[in-house]
PDB file of C-alpha atoms in Angstrom:
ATOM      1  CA  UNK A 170      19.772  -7.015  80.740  1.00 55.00           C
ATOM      2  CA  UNK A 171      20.340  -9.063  83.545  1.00 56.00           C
ATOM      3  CA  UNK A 172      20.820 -12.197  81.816  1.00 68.00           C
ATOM      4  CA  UNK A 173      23.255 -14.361  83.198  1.00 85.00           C
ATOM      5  CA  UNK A 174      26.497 -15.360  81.575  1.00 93.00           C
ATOM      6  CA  UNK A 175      27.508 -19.514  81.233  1.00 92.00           C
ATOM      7  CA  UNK A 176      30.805 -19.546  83.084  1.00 92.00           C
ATOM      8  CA  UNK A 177      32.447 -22.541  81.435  1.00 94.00           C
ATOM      9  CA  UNK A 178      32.192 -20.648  78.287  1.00 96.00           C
ATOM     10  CA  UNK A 179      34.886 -17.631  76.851  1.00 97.00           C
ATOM     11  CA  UNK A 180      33.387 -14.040  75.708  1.00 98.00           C
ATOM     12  CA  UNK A 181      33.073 -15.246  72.476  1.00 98.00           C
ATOM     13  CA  UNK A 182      31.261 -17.942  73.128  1.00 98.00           C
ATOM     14  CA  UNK A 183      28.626 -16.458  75.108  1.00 97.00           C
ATOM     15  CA  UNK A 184      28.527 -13.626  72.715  1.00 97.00           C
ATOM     16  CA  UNK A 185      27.470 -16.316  70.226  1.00 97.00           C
ATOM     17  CA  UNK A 186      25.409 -18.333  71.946  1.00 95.00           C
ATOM     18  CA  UNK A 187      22.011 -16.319  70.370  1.00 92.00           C
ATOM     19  CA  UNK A 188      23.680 -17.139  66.536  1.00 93.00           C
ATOM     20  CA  UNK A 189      24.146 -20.943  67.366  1.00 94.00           C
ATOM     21  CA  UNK A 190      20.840 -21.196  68.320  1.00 91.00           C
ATOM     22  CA  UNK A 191      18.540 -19.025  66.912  1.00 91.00           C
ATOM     23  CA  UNK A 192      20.150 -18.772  63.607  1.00 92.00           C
ATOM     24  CA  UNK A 193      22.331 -22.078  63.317  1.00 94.00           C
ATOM     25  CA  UNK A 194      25.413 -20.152  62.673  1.00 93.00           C
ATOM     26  CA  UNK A 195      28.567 -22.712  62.775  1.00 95.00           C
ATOM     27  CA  UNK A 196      31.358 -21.826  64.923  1.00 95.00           C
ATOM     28  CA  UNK A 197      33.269 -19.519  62.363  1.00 97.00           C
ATOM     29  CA  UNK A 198      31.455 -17.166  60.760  1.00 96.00           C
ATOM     30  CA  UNK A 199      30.095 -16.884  64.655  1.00 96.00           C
ATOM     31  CA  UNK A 200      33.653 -16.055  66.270  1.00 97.00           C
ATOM     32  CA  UNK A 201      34.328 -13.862  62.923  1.00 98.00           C
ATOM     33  CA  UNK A 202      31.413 -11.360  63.997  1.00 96.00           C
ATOM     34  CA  UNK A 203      31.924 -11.540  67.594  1.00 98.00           C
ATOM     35  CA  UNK A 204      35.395 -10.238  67.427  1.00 98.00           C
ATOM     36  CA  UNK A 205      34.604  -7.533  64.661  1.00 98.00           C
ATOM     37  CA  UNK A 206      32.279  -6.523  67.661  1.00 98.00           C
ATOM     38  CA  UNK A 207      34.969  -6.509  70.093  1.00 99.00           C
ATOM     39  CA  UNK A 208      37.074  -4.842  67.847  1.00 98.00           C
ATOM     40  CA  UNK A 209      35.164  -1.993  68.192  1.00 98.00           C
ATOM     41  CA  UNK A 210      35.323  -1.790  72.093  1.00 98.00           C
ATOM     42  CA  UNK A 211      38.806  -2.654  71.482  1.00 98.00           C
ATOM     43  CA  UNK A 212      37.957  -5.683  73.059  1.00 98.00           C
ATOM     44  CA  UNK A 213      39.685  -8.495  71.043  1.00 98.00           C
ATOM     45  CA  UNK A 214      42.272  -9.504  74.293  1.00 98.00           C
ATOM     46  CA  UNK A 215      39.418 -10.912  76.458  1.00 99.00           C
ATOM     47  CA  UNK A 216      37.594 -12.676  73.447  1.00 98.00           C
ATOM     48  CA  UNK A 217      38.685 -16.189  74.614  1.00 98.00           C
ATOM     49  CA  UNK A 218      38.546 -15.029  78.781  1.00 98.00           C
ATOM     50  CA  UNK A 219      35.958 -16.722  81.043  1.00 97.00           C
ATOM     51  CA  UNK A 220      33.411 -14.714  82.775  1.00 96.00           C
ATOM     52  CA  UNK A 221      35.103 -14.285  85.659  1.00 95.00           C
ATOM     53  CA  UNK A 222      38.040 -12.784  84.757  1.00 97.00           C
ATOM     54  CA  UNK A 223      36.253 -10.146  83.443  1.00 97.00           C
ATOM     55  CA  UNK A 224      35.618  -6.490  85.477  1.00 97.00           C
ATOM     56  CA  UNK A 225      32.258  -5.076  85.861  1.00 96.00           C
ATOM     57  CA  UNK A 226      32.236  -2.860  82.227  1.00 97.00           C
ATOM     58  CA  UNK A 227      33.432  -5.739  80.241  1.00 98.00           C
ATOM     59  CA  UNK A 228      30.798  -8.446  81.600  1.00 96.00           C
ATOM     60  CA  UNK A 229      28.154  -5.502  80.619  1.00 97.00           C
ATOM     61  CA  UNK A 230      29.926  -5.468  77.375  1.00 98.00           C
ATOM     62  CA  UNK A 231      29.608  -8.806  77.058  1.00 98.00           C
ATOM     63  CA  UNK A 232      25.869  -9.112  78.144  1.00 96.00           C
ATOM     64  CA  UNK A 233      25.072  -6.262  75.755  1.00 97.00           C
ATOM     65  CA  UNK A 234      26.021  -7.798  72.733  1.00 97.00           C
ATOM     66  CA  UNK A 235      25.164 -10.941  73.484  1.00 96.00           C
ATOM     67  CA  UNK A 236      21.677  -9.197  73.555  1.00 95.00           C
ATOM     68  CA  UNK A 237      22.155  -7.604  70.564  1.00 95.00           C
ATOM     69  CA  UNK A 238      22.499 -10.713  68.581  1.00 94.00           C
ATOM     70  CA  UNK A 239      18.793 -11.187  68.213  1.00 91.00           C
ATOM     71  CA  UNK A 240      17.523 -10.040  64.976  1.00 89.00           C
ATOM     72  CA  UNK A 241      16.153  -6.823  65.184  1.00 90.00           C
ATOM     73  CA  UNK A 242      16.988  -6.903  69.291  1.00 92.00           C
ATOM     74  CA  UNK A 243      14.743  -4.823  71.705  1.00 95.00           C
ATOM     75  CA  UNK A 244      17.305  -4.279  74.754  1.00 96.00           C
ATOM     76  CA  UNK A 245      15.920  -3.667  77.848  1.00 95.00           C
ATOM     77  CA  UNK A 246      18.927  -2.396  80.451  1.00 95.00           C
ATOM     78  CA  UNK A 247      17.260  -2.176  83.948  1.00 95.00           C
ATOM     79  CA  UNK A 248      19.373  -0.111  86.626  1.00 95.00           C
ATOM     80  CA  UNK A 249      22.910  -0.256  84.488  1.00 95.00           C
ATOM     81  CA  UNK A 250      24.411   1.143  87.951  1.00 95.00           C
ATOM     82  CA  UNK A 251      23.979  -2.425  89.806  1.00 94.00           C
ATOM     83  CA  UNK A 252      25.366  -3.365  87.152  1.00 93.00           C
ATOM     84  CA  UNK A 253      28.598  -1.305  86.458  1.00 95.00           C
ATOM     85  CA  UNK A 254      28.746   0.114  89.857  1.00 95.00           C
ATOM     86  CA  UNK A 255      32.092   1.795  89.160  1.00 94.00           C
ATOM     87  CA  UNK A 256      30.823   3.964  86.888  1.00 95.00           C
ATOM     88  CA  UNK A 257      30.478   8.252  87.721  1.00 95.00           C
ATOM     89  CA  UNK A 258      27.702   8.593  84.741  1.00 95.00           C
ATOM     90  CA  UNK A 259      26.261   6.459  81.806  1.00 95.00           C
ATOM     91  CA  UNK A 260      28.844   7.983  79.362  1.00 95.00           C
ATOM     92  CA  UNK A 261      30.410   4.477  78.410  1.00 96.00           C
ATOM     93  CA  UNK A 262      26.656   2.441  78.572  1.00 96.00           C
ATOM     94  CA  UNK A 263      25.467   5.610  75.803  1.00 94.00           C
ATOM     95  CA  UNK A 264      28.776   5.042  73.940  1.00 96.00           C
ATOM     96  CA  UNK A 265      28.331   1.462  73.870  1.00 97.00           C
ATOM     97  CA  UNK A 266      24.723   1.495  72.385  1.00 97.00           C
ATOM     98  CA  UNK A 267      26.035   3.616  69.806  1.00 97.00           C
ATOM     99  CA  UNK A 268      28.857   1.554  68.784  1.00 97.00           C
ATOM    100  CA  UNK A 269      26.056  -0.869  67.802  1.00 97.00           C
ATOM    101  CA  UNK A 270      23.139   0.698  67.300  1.00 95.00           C
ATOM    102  CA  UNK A 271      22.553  -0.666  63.994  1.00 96.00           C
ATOM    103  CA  UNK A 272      22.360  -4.325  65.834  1.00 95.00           C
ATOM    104  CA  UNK A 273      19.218  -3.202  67.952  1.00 96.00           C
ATOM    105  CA  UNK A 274      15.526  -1.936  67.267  1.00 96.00           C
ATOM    106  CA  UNK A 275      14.825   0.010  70.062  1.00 96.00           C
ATOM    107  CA  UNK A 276      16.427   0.636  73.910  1.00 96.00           C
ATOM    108  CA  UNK A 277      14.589   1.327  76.965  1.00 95.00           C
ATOM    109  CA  UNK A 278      16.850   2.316  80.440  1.00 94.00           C
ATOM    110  CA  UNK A 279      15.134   1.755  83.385  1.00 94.00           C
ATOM    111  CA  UNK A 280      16.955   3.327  86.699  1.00 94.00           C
ATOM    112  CA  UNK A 281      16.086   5.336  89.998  1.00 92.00           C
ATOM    113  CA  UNK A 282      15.386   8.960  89.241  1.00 89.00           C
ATOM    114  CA  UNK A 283      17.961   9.810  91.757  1.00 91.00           C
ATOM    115  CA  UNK A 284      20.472   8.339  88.873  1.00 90.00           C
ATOM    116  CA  UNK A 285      19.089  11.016  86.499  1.00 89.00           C
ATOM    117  CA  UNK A 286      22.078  13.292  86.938  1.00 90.00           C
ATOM    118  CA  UNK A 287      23.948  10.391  85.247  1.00 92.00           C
ATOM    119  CA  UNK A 288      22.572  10.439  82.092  1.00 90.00           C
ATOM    120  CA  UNK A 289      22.895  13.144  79.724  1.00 78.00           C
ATOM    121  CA  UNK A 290      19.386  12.945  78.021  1.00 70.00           C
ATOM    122  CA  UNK A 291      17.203  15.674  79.353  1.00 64.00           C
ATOM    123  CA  UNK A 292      14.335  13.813  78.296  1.00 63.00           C
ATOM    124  CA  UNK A 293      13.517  11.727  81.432  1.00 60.00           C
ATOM    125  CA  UNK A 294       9.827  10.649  81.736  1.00 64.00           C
ATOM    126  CA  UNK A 295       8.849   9.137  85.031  1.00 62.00           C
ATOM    127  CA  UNK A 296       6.893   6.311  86.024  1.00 58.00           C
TER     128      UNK A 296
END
């Protein structure tokens, strides 16, 4: 997920940027679903931010939806540490996923097995 965000665009807009141009989605009904997505974060104050004011957990927030606005997404979040580097385990990333899961297909984490502590999935295959 390490995509990069546009810096002379707001949250919203770089949330959207998948529906402009994968889907053609006009500026309305695009800003409409963005902040119903932020809305569930409880998110809605930084929808018209730039990037940079933004901490660490809300530009992941930010990356990960714009991610999830692909049609049937497949997210890919390598090393969510580097990241969110603040962050003591992968509570809020899990949470996250789960406030949209119905946006994505399928998620794959990729980290360090010495991060495995982190996560509370016991389920941790190794490559």
């Amino acid at each position: 997920m390490d995509i990069p965000l546009i810096s002379n665009l707001n949250v919203w807009q770089n949330i959207a940027l998948i529906r402009f141009y994968h889907f053609n989605e006009s500026r309305l009904p695009a800003r409409k679903r963005v902040l119903g997505l932020l809305n569930r974060f409880q998110k809605m104050e930084i929808a018209d931010l730039r990037i940079a004011a933004l901490d660490h957990r809300e530009r992941f927030l930010v990356k990960l939806l714009r991610a999830a606005m692909v049609q049937d997404a497949l997210l890919v979040i390598d090393r969510p540490f580097r990241l969110v580097p603040d962050l003591p385990d992968a509570e809020m990333i899990e949470d996250s996923l789960a406030q949209i899961d119905e946006l994505y297909t399928s998620c794959q984490i990729f980290d360090y097995a010495w991060n495995r502590n982190k996560y509370r999935i016991k389920d941790v295959s190794e490559y």
